[in-house]
Structures are given as C-alpha cells and as structure tokens.
Amino acid sequence: MSQLGADHHSRGLERDPSDMVQLLTPEGERVEHPDFSWHGTEDDLRRMYRDMVIARRYDLEGTALQRHGELGLWPPLQGQEAAQVGASHALNDRDYIFPTYREHAVALHRGVDPADMLALWRGTTMGVWDTKGTGFFQYGIVIGSQTLHATGYAMGMQLDGMVGNPDPDHNGAVLAFHGDGASSQGDVNEAYVFAASYNSPVVFFCQNNQWAISEPISRQTRIPLYQRAQGFGFPGIRVDGNDVLAVNAVTAWAMERARQGQGPAFIEAFTYRMGAHTTSDDPSKYRLAEETEHWRLKDPIERLRVHLTRNGLIDDDWLHALEQEADEFGASVRAACHGLTNPDLEQIFAQTYADITPPLVAQRAEHVAWVSSFEGGK
Amino acid sequence: MSQLGADHHSRGLERDPSDMVQLLTPEGERVEHPDFSWHGTEDDLRRMYRDMVIARRYDLEGTALQRHGELGLWPPLQGQEAAQVGASHALNDRDYIFPTYREHAVALHRGVDPADMLALWRGTTMGVWDTKGTGFFQYGIVIGSQTLHATGYAMGMQLDGMVGNPDPDHNGAVLAFHGDGASSQGDVNEAYVFAASYNSPVVFFCQNNQWAISEPISRQTRIPLYQRAQGFGFPGIRVDGNDVLAVNAVTAWAMERARQGQGPAFIEAFTYRMGAHTTSDDPSKYRLAEETEHWRLKDPIERLRVHLTRNGLIDDDWLHALEQEADEFGASVRAACHGLTNPDLEQIFAQTYADITPPLVAQRAEHVAWVSSFEGGK
Amino acid sequence: MAATMTLAKALNAGLRRALDADPKVLLAGEDIGKLGGVFRITEGLQKDFGEDRVIDSPLAESGIVGTAVGLALRGYRPVVEIQFDGFVFPAFDQIVTQVAKMHFRTHGQHPMPMVIRIPYGGGIGGIEHHSESPEAYFAHTPGLKVVTPANANDGYWMIQQAVASNDPVIFLEPKRRYHQKGEVDETSTPMPLHQARVVRPGRAVTLFTYGPMVKTCLDAAAIAADEGQELEVVDLRSVSPIDWVTVFDSVRRTKRAIVVHEAQRSGGIGAEVVARLHEELFYVMESPVLRVTGFDTPYPMSRVEEDYLPNLDRLLDAVDESLSH
Amino acid sequence: MAATMTLAKALNAGLRRALDADPKVLLAGEDIGKLGGVFRITEGLQKDFGEDRVIDSPLAESGIVGTAVGLALRGYRPVVEIQFDGFVFPAFDQIVTQVAKMHFRTHGQHPMPMVIRIPYGGGIGGIEHHSESPEAYFAHTPGLKVVTPANANDGYWMIQQAVASNDPVIFLEPKRRYHQKGEVDETSTPMPLHQARVVRPGRAVTLFTYGPMVKTCLDAAAIAADEGQELEVVDLRSVSPIDWVTVFDSVRRTKRAIVVHEAQRSGGIGAEVVARLHEELFYVMESPVLRVTGFDTPYPMSRVEEDYLPNLDRLLDAVDESLSH
Ligand SMILES: Cc1ncc(C[n+]2csc(CCOP(=O)(O)OP(=O)(O)O)c2C)c(N)n1
Ligand SMILES: Cc1ncc(C[n+]2csc(CCOP(=O)(O)OP(=O)(O)O)c2C)c(N)n1
Ligand SMILES: [Mg+2]
Ligand SMILES: [Mg+2]
C-alpha cells in the first residue's frame, strides 16, 4: 500500500461534477442557470460554432503537419474548443490575453496569422506575431510564468486608467490562461497574490483538461480547482468547459467585473484534452480509452451543432459551406506552412538585445566571416 | 488617488477579529470555545508561563547583546511568546520543527543550546545545533523555503510508517513555521500543494504578527490568512496567538490529526510583533505607536500571569523565584555569548562538501600556506 | 557481463540498480511514474518499485527539489528529475540556496545526498527552453557537484555513483545522445565519478569537452586523423569539480587545446578551463586555447540550431587555427 | 553643479531624477515605500511620487519580477529592488527565462526596459544570504546586461542610464560602499554605461575589478605606490558586456594583470577576463593573469569574512607574484 496519499485517484474529484455552470447540455439542450444567462444573438451562436470548427481544423492540420515532419511539435487542442472560443468571444478590443501554448482557437479568433503560429512549432521563428494588433501575447512555455506577466500587465492597465471608468468603452482587462497542472506552480499562486493585493483587472482562466501530461488532476489538488481562488480572496467559479455558451457567459461576467474595478476572478473550465499532450506524447501509457470515450459524448462542437440544427439556426447547406471554408482554410494552412522560410543564424545576434553589445557584434562578425569563408569556396 | 488597490490598508482585516479561537481573554479570563478545549494540568500552565518568561528574557538579552556589538543582528520575538510556547508544548518527541529565524522560544523549549543560537547571530557559526536531539531544524533565512523542507520531511515520516499507527507512540508529524509575509511566496504555496497532494503530516503554523518588515498584512492578503488553506483542500483555523492556551489546544488538535494520517492543517496565530523586525529596523518609519499600544494590552505573558495569580496557581514567591531563574539565565546567556570563539577560515573548506574536492583541497593548501607565510614572519 | 544498450536504457538500468541496492533511494519528478518520464528514463520503475519510491510530483520544480531537501534531511536519497533543462530555473533558488548550502550551513551535520537529473542540450529540434545547457550556473555554485555522462557505460555507472555520493550532484543527461548505443559493462569497476577520461589519445591538440559534444569531438578527431592530425579528446565527465590533473597532463603533452561546449561562451565552462590552463601552463602552451561553443545569445529557433551548435566544420577550423600558431 | 554625497544618496537622487524625467518609470519591491527600503535607497520617493509609482510589493521575488515583465510589456519601465543578493534566486527563473529572453523571443517586438537593483557583496557582518556576489550567473545569461557602480557619481549616473536602457539591466549595488562619500557632478555628461574606467593609471600591473573591490584595489595601489610600484586600476563598471577595448588596452601597456572580485573563483567574472586576455594577448602578457577572489565555498559566517574576501594583503601578495615572473 502506498503511504503517500496514493488514493489520490479516488478523491472527491468527480468526473461529472454538478457544481458547474452549464447552459447547454451534452445533448444540446438549452438549460438555465440561476446566476448566469446568455444573451447573444443567433449570429453569435453561428460564429462561435464556426470558430470551433475552424479551430479544430487548424488543430488537425497542425497534427498532420507534425506527422509529416513539417513541424517539430504540435500541442493539440481537441476537446477544448468551447473553452477557448467561448472565452475569446467574451473579450473586447481593449482586452489582452496571455496564453499558454495551446490556445490556438483564441489566437485565430483574435486574428493571429496562422502561419506565424506554425513558425513557432516549425522552428523558423521563436513564435512572434502581431501582439499589439491582436492583444494576444506570445505563447508561454515555462508553465505558469505568463500568469505573472498577465497580472503585471493588468496593473499597467490600472495605472493607465483603464479600469472602472463610467464609460465602458474605456475599460479593459486581461485574460490569463493556465492549465490545471500549472495551478501547482509557485508563480501561478504568486500571480493570485499580486492580483488580489492590487485588485488588478485580471481573470485567470484555467482549462482543467484533467491532465498535465500523464498526471491526473488529483495529483495537483484534492478539491475542485475553482475553490483555490477564494483562499486568495477573489471569486472562483466552475463552468462546463465544453459548453461554449456557459463559458462565454461566465467569462463575460468575470471580465466585466474586472474592467469595472472589482478585481480578479478565477474560472475553472472543466474540460478534457481529447488528444495527446503533444505530438510527442502517448496517452495510452497512462489513461484508459474508456475515459476518452466518456468525454467524447460531451463533445463541445457536436452539442452546439445539435442545438443549432434542432432549433433551425443552421441547415445542411450552412454546414456544407462551413466544411468548404474549413477545407479551404486547411489548404491555406498547409500552404502557409510550406511557405515558411528558414531563418539565418545571423539574425540571432541582433535579436538578443535592443542595443547589441560590442562583444556580440564581434561574435557576429566572426560568424559572418566564417560563413563567407565557405562561400568563398574554402 | 492610487489605482493599485491602495485602499489595502482598510480591507476587511480587522484588528480584533472575532473568528478566532480564544480560551483566555486579554484580561486573563478563561473562556470556553465550542470546538476546542484545553485539558492540561496546573503544572503545564506554570511551565508554559515560565517558558514565555524565559523566552522573553532570552530575547531581551539578544537585543542587548546586539546593541553592545556582540551580535551582528537579532530578530526579537517579543509579543509572540504565546504563539511559540503554546505551539511547542503541543509537540511530542517524535515531532519535528522547521522554524523561520524568530522561533527562539520554541528552540529553547526543545532544548537547543542558547549559545548555539547566539553563534548564528554573532557570526561564529552558520547556525548549527543539535537538530537530531531537539527535532528543531536550522533557522531558515530565505523566506518560505523551509516550508518545502518540512513537507518533504513529513513525506519521509509517512514513508517511514510514522503516521496513522494504532499506537500513538509510533506517530509523529512536522510543524512548519512561517510568517504572514511568507504566505505570498511561491514556495509556501507549493508546500501547501505538495502537503495536500500527498496528505502529509505537516502543520503550517503561520504567526501573523501583522507585519512583514514594513509591510502590513493587507499588502499580502485581502482576506484573513487562515482562509488560504481551504483553497488547497485542508483545514485552516485562526487562533488568538497571544493566548497560550488556545494556541496549545489548536496546535495539539492539528498535530494529532496529522499524526493520525488526516493530513495537513494550517494555523494562523493572530499576534503582533511588538518590537522591530530586527535590530536593524526602525518601525517608527512605518507604523503608529498607537497600534503597538493597542497590542500591549493583549500581552501574552501578562494575561496568563493574571489568570494564574487570580486562580491562586502562582504567588509572589513563585514569581520571584522565576525572576531569579530568568536573571541567572540571562547572565548565563551573556556569559555564553562572550565565550563564543571565532572560527578559523580554514574550516570552511571542509565544511563545503561531505567529500571535499581536489580543487578545494588545493585552495585550502594555498590559503594555509599563505597564512603560515605570515606566521613565518614574512 | 557486457551488453549493448542506449544511453537511455543504461540510465534506466543504473537507476534500477540504485533502487535495488538501497531502500532509501527514491525517485521523484513530473510524469516519471506510469509514463516513465518524457524520455522514458524511469520506464517500468514505478511498476516495480511502487508509488512510494517512484513518485509523480505536482507540477512545481521548486516544490520537487524543496521537498527532496526534506526527504534527504530525513535520511532518504532522493533522485529528482527535471523534465527539461529550461525548467530547472523555477527550482534554482532551492538548488542554490538550500541544496548546495545545507552541508555548509550545518557544518556537515546534514549532508545532501541528492541527485538532480536534467536532460540537457540541443540538437533535437525543440522549442524554446528545451535545448539549453545550464551547467555553468551550477559549476559556479560551491556545494554542488556537476557531472554528465557521454555514453551508455558512463550513464549506467555514473548515475549509480551520483546516487551513492553524499554530496548533491547535478546530473546532466545529453538528451540528444539518449538513443546512442554503447557497450555497458555491468560488472567492471567504474572509474571515479569526478575523473576525466582521455577518450581518444593524440598528440596534436587536445579537445576538452563533455556530454553531447563528446561524440562530435570524436567525429572531428576521426576526420582529422584522415588528414594526419592526431587529436586528443578528453571527456571531462565532471564539470565540477574538474579533474585538472588529467586536463593539465594532456596539455603538457599536446601543448595546444580547444574547449568545446554547447552552452553560450561567456562565463561558460570553457572560460574556467582556459583560465586554469593559462594559470598553470603559461609557459607550456604553444598557442592560445580556443573555445568552440554556442554564441552569446539565447538558444535559437531550431531551424538554425545546427549552425548555432559547435559542428564538425567549426571544430576542424579551430584545430587548424590552433595548429597555425 | 557638484555635491558630495554617499553612494546611497546618489542612487536615491538618480532614481528621483529618473522618476521625474519619465512618467513611465516605476519602482517596485519589498519595503521600498514608507520604509524607503532596508538600505533607504528609495527613501522619500513614495511620499513624493505616490503609491502608484513607488510600489510596495507582496513578499515574493518571482512575483515582483514577473509582474514587472507585464508592466514592461505595457510600456512601463519598472525598476525593481531585490532586498539582498541572496534573495534574487526565487526570481531567477523569471529573470533568466523571461526578462532575458523576451526581446529575443519576440524578435525585438517587445524589449524589456527593466532594471533589477540588487545590493550585493559582503563585508557587512551579515548572516547567510546577505553577502553574496551573484554577478557571474547574470553575466552568463545572454539578453541581460550587468553593471555595478563603485562610487557616488557612477551611482547617480549609472542608475539613470540603466533606467534609460531598452535592455534589462541587472544593477548591482555594492552595499558595503553605500556610505562611502564622493563628489557627484549632476550636470556633466556621464561616460557610457558599459564602458570601463581606468580609475588609477599605472604601468606595473593592471588590477581589473568592479563594485566593492574598487576601493580595496585603490587602497592597495596607494600602498604599492609607496613601495614604488605603479599599479593601474580598472573599474569594469559593466560586467556584461565587458568593455574589452579598455581591458586589452591596459594590458597592452602593463603586460600583467590581476582580476579581483568577491565572488567565488571558479566560473566567476575573473575566469572570463583571464580567458579573454589569454585569447587576445597571448603573446603580449609577461606573466599569467592572477585571480584574487572569494574561495570556492559558500560565503562564510561573518567572523571569517575578512579572510574570505580579497584584502590588501592578498592583493599585494598577488602583485608581487605577478611581478616575480
Ligand atoms: C516549468 C515547467 N515545467 C515543466 C514543463 C513541461 N511541461 C510542459 S506542459 C506540462 C503539463 C502542463 O499541464 P497543464 O498545466 O494542465 O496544461 P495542459 O498541457 O494540460 O494544457 C509540463 C509538465 C514546462 N513547460 N514548464
Ligand atoms: C526570499 C526572501 N526575500 C526577502 C527576505 C528579506 N526579509 C527577511 S524577513 C522579511 C519579512 C518576513 O515577514 P514575515 O514572513 O511576516 O515574518 P516575520 O519577520 O514577521 O516574522 C523579509 C522581506 C528574505 N529573508 N528572503
Ligand atoms: Mg491540463
Ligand atoms: Mg510577519
């Protein structure tokens, strides 16, 4: 028998918890919640559906490109489309996002060039894109570190007077993504401390996809994660992460209170990583197919499709057109990937500092001379 | 007006909270609490009183020795005697303590040689004492790091089968001290995560003395600190840290559940640092004398003295004898300090590794040769 | 008894033997249990030794190392895994202020028999933080010892010696050589952990290197041999302490040296090797010691890493330069 | 306009001017507000600039630096204080993996105009973690710049230059020299931040040093002068990048050199200086460069620190040794 609390697998962490906000059941039925309602238009519904479908396609392309050796690595988002699209659709132009490495759907929705993201996984860039135009910051690889950046950025927005203005068009807030595993990191907990201490406009959006690579959520926590927040003095709420409506409603609420100066909040989007952690991972080593099957029945796209179809909001033509669009998008993604050009080592010297140092200038010169010694046909 | 939540001074952090366990009022009156009672003997009461008096004396000597240039620094404990003595008296021989730098009262009670502690502050040793015999580990200077050591040590006790045995004499647990300021550190929050994940027998004992050097508790948290624990999945409880009975009862409860295998707990001992942060500090720069005066009325020693006297458990003779003892102890502390001998640089080479490395042997030889070149009358 | 296996398998076998030999040995880290670690170095060990000896940790490196300090204080010999080089930094404080200093702080009362395993180095097409060489940070930290095996046999033995060490050992595993096969002799007596090895004797120039670059240097030496230059290749194996006896001996013979590592140049292990050679063999060396290393930039995007890392061309060029003096 | 003031006051005045000059400049750290920092470097600044520009931080160094990254991304120029050298390590991850790399990661899109102020070095009778010299860790980290003033005038100007730098600057303050007075010329144009200065010209041997050891080296040079030896003392001021032009120029003249620092020797700044001198001036130097430094042990208990730190005796001995070749 294990001494180290190895019963952790069977902790009070239910697979199907009831204490989460849900507005659309896995069967595609609209339900009400006492505290949260969703007020969007039919167009909004279709747009969110479309964004989920496109995100899934992007993800499939990413995985395929990796399998074909075009990318070094790809972290799939499958299963988490509703969490990401629902959250992203709750943002305004003055909001900013600090992602992990898996928020491809948010990136696309914010207008990040898909090719720029592929460049990161292909290794032709460090992962640079238009952060200013999109409000979507660089992917963060060191688990949790981006939550502090997000909090600091939110502090900056406070200092800039972007919080609590009577005119909502002057307000903004920050959405900080992190995973369930990340909740164990010191940095993430320090981010909670700072955000609470300065009452900063930052919403921590935790996609609890049940796994941190091979470790189940029960290794990180023995109670539902959303309860972490109250110990730091701000609200934590759990939402069905496969329900795009509920995610959208809860995120909209949390972001709005942040913008109005009511401080941070924490959202646990209860979802599931359907695929591998990354293309390097083999989940069959550590989890049962049965679990994945269980979650397949809660698919975020399917449930919205059923809802939309059943209510006559979309029809086969519309779906067909979307499939066309996704196919074209997929083709464009593949083309963009193939169009990525290899960088030159020379650029890394100037890339290191805003003002390059003399020793680095010398190293660059040495390198350039060496390269041209070859070109000179040495 | 400050944007960064600078109203933090006026947060719901009362100076005299009601949600804390109290068994002895500031006026020395015994009161009951629905969940906690104290079952010690009269002797226990006298012993705790004595230990508080001796600790305060030790502290005064430390401060005086520093003022006289005998010590480089001294961190006073005045005001926190009940928190420390009450906690220490709840421990058994198989329990272990990981302190900060201020738990002089615990150290004395566990049998740490006062001179060994002075040696740290004098700079004649790194602060080494009989950790095995006393169960009292080294002082920790890097804020919060010891909480992880404590948790790891507790994991080791689990692995050693020292938890949850039917025979209580085979069980033990760890008491990890940290301050209110420390609660912001990543390491401390990671310690909570690990302790919860492994259900380890460690009790986090936070002396909330209201200040982290010049920063008030409201800079670290906007809700009472004891509530932090529940977000990690284990109980947090607030106790009047100037009430030795309550501290003792609550600590005994928490340690016993840990020993029995019920996992970690968190205790916030609500107290006050009457003196400076250390002898290098000047609290008049950042806090009002009025505040200190308010707390003086809650003095932990005085309230127990009133209680003991009023109930005829001690009399003037007893008090006088104790004063004698304290005087003698004080004299012995001073003598011990003067008796500390300066180390020799040579020892640091062997002190670095269990197996010294050849380059370090060479550096030592170089140093020794250099020293003897002087002695040789160079 | 000798067998051919990859470095990865050799490390696995070495860990297995260490777990077998001493019940106080524990492994801890992220994903080391069922998954066997992202590089499968601990594969099968949790199954055989149980969840209390091969412990999956919460995702927090400071926590992993910090609790290992506590376990070591309790008499255990923890072997912790850091998943990738770039993720050792959250644990840096515990390593530098606690692990490295506990023996010193306690005047020897509490040694820290801990091993911190870190897959390191580039050449695997990784994304940021997955290809770094942080050895110089640790080598500059008194109280730590830092070693790195370059082949399967060393992997097998050095991990056991590191576990047996009463001092904390940073154990750097050259991840791009995990799949390189070699003979493992499970019965012979291994050489001491902190001793350097002349892996190829030669008289023209000595290449000092370690970890992933040992193979590259040997390849370079093979090519140079075809051109009639006999390079000596010394695998330092331990970068703290460095076995200066072997280093100086070699240069006393060759009188020329090149230090090779992947890490950025300034303040790297190469600097210390050059400095010591300069100090000790000032009148012996016939040309300046050269450094062939990564550049003083962050580790770059993978599509340029082959140019960033020391490669055969750069090495052979340096040999020419060294000999040209 | 010149005034005599301590290094501490000069830093305070420099910070004040930086806050005045640019509303985007912010200070953050533990106890820097009402208390003015444990060394009073920020004294009075919160009173004058408010709680939103001189920000008391929760007790968490990683949080301080990590939120400063976010503030810098937002367009601010944060100047953070680490209370003592030994407490920078909890922030090491954010410094090395985030601050140092943001410009690189974003291909220049997001520079990191951040200053991390750290009182460092020994000689103050401190307890553990209060006397360390961590500069080599940072100098080995591409993306960071590392400077250290040795006198009041440099303190006044260098802190302003560091704040104005678009690259992250580790700003090391020699805490035992805080109370050393000097002339501060508030109007002259300062020399560039990363340039070394010949603080005392001489022809016999060059002493390369920085921070707290500049005074010690100057004292040694004064004594040596009495004995007829003209030592040159070079204050590096910037240990990353190092101003090699000034370094090499000096040794081209003196042909002999000693590097002096408090930090442990192996892998320290001295190693890099020796290595570069060896590489560049192999045929020029007349005797091996010597290193006078702390020993390769943790910083010891204060009662032996005067023997641990380079002192006049050790310096003058090294001068003799250098000249004896
Ligand atoms: C500091 C750090 N440690 C380890 C890793 C390796 N790693 C990458 S992703 C991951 C698991 C993250 O799990 P979670 O936070 O739940 O996010 P998810 O991958 O499930 O989206 C780990 C351990 C890392 N990137 N950074
Ligand atoms: C990592 C770290 N940062 C900063 C310090 C400097 N420091 C020493 S004590 C202290 C305040 C601690 O406050 P708290 O945790 O409340 O404990 P208290 O001193 O009140 O007992 C600080 C900031 C330190 N020792 N370690
Ligand atoms: Mg996850
Ligand atoms: Mg406190």
Coordinates of C-alpha atoms in Angstrom, one line a residue, chain C residues 61-235:
Chain C
E61 CA 10.0 22.3 -9.7
S62 CA 10.8 24.3 -6.6
G63 CA 8.4 22.0 -4.7
I64 CA 10.1 18.9 -6.1
V65 CA 13.6 20.0 -5.1
G66 CA 12.4 21.6 -1.8
T67 CA 10.6 18.5 -0.7
A68 CA 13.6 16.4 -1.7
V69 CA 15.7 18.5 0.7
G70 CA 13.3 17.5 3.4
L71 CA 13.5 13.8 2.4
A72 CA 17.2 14.0 2.4
L73 CA 17.2 15.5 5.9
R74 CA 15.0 12.5 6.9
G75 CA 17.7 10.1 5.6
Y76 CA 16.4 9.4 2.1
R77 CA 18.5 9.7 -1.1
P78 CA 16.2 11.5 -3.5
V79 CA 16.9 11.4 -7.2
V80 CA 14.7 14.0 -8.8
E81 CA 14.0 14.6 -12.5
I82 CA 13.7 18.0 -14.1
Q83 CA 11.8 17.4 -17.3
F84 CA 13.9 19.7 -19.5
D85 CA 16.9 21.9 -18.9
G86 CA 14.9 25.1 -19.3
F87 CA 12.7 24.1 -16.4
V88 CA 15.3 23.9 -13.8
F89 CA 15.1 27.6 -13.1
P90 CA 12.0 27.6 -11.0
A91 CA 14.0 25.2 -8.7
F92 CA 17.1 27.4 -8.9
D93 CA 16.6 29.0 -5.6
Q94 CA 16.2 25.7 -3.7
I95 CA 19.2 24.3 -5.5
V96 CA 21.5 27.3 -4.9
T97 CA 20.4 28.5 -1.5
Q98 CA 19.4 25.2 0.1
V99 CA 20.7 22.0 -1.6
A100 CA 24.1 23.5 -2.2
K101 CA 24.4 25.0 1.2
M102 CA 22.9 22.6 3.6
H103 CA 26.1 20.8 4.4
F104 CA 27.9 24.1 4.9
R105 CA 25.1 25.6 6.9
T106 CA 25.0 22.7 9.2
H107 CA 28.8 22.3 9.5
G108 CA 28.5 18.9 8.0
Q109 CA 25.7 17.7 10.2
H110 CA 23.2 17.4 7.3
P111 CA 24.7 16.3 4.1
M112 CA 22.5 16.4 1.0
P113 CA 22.8 13.1 -0.9
M114 CA 20.5 14.3 -3.7
V115 CA 20.8 13.8 -7.4
I116 CA 19.1 16.2 -9.7
R117 CA 18.8 14.7 -13.2
I118 CA 18.4 17.1 -16.1
P119 CA 18.2 16.2 -19.7
Y120 CA 20.1 19.0 -21.4
G121 CA 21.5 20.4 -24.6
G122 CA 20.2 20.9 -28.1
G123 CA 20.1 19.3 -31.4
I124 CA 16.6 17.8 -31.0
G125 CA 14.6 20.4 -33.0
G126 CA 13.0 21.5 -29.8
I127 CA 11.1 24.7 -29.0
E128 CA 12.3 27.3 -26.5
H129 CA 13.6 26.1 -23.1
H130 CA 14.1 22.6 -24.4
S131 CA 17.7 22.7 -25.6
E132 CA 19.7 24.6 -23.1
S133 CA 23.0 23.9 -21.4
P134 CA 22.8 25.4 -17.9
E135 CA 25.9 23.6 -16.5
A136 CA 28.0 26.8 -15.8
Y137 CA 25.4 28.1 -13.4
F138 CA 25.8 25.0 -11.3
A139 CA 29.5 24.7 -11.6
H140 CA 29.8 28.3 -10.3
T141 CA 27.9 27.2 -7.2
P142 CA 30.0 25.8 -4.3
G143 CA 28.4 22.9 -2.6
L144 CA 27.2 21.3 -5.8
K145 CA 28.9 18.7 -7.9
V146 CA 28.1 18.5 -11.6
V147 CA 28.6 15.6 -13.9
T148 CA 27.5 14.5 -17.3
P149 CA 27.9 11.1 -18.9
A150 CA 28.5 10.9 -22.7
N151 CA 28.0 7.2 -23.3
A152 CA 25.9 4.3 -22.1
N153 CA 28.5 2.8 -19.9
D154 CA 29.1 6.1 -18.1
G155 CA 25.4 6.6 -17.9
Y156 CA 25.0 3.3 -16.2
W157 CA 27.8 3.8 -13.7
M158 CA 27.8 7.5 -13.1
I159 CA 24.1 7.6 -12.1
Q160 CA 24.8 5.0 -9.5
Q161 CA 27.9 6.8 -8.3
A162 CA 25.9 10.0 -8.2
V163 CA 23.2 8.3 -6.1
A164 CA 25.9 7.0 -3.8
S165 CA 27.5 10.4 -3.4
N166 CA 27.0 12.1 -0.1
D167 CA 27.0 15.5 -1.9
P168 CA 24.4 16.8 -4.1
V169 CA 25.0 16.0 -7.7
I170 CA 23.6 17.8 -10.7
F171 CA 23.4 15.0 -13.2
L172 CA 23.2 16.4 -16.8
E173 CA 22.0 13.9 -19.4
P174 CA 22.8 14.8 -23.0
K175 CA 19.3 14.3 -24.4
R176 CA 20.3 14.1 -28.0
R177 CA 22.5 11.1 -27.2
Y178 CA 19.8 9.2 -25.3
H179 CA 19.4 6.8 -28.3
Q180 CA 23.1 6.4 -28.9
K181 CA 24.1 2.8 -28.2
G182 CA 27.2 1.6 -26.4
E183 CA 28.6 -1.3 -24.5
V184 CA 27.7 -1.4 -20.9
D185 CA 29.9 -3.5 -18.7
E186 CA 27.8 -4.2 -15.6
T187 CA 30.5 -5.9 -13.6
S188 CA 33.7 -3.9 -14.0
T189 CA 34.7 -1.3 -11.5
P190 CA 33.9 2.1 -12.9
M191 CA 36.4 4.9 -12.8
P192 CA 35.8 7.6 -10.1
L193 CA 32.9 9.9 -10.7
H194 CA 34.9 13.1 -10.9
Q195 CA 37.7 11.9 -13.1
A196 CA 38.1 12.9 -16.7
R197 CA 38.8 10.4 -19.4
V198 CA 41.1 10.5 -22.4
V199 CA 38.6 9.0 -24.9
R200 CA 41.0 9.3 -27.8
P201 CA 44.7 9.9 -27.3
G202 CA 46.5 12.1 -29.7
R203 CA 49.4 14.5 -29.8
A204 CA 48.5 17.5 -32.0
V205 CA 45.8 19.3 -30.0
T206 CA 43.6 18.4 -27.1
L207 CA 39.8 18.8 -27.4
F208 CA 38.3 19.2 -23.9
T209 CA 34.6 18.5 -23.9
Y210 CA 31.7 16.7 -22.2
G211 CA 28.2 15.5 -22.6
P212 CA 26.7 15.7 -26.1
M213 CA 29.8 17.2 -27.7
V214 CA 32.0 14.2 -26.9
K215 CA 30.6 12.4 -29.9
T216 CA 31.0 15.5 -32.1
C217 CA 34.6 15.8 -31.0
L218 CA 35.3 12.2 -31.6
D219 CA 33.8 12.5 -35.1
A220 CA 36.1 15.5 -35.7
A221 CA 39.1 13.6 -34.5
A222 CA 38.3 10.8 -36.8
I223 CA 38.2 13.2 -39.8
A224 CA 41.3 14.9 -38.6
A225 CA 43.1 11.6 -38.4
D226 CA 42.4 11.0 -42.0
E227 CA 44.2 14.3 -42.6
G228 CA 47.0 13.1 -40.5
Q229 CA 46.3 15.2 -37.4
E230 CA 46.1 13.2 -34.2
L231 CA 43.7 15.0 -31.9
E232 CA 43.4 14.0 -28.3
V233 CA 39.8 14.1 -27.0
V234 CA 39.2 14.4 -23.2
D235 CA 35.8 13.8 -21.9

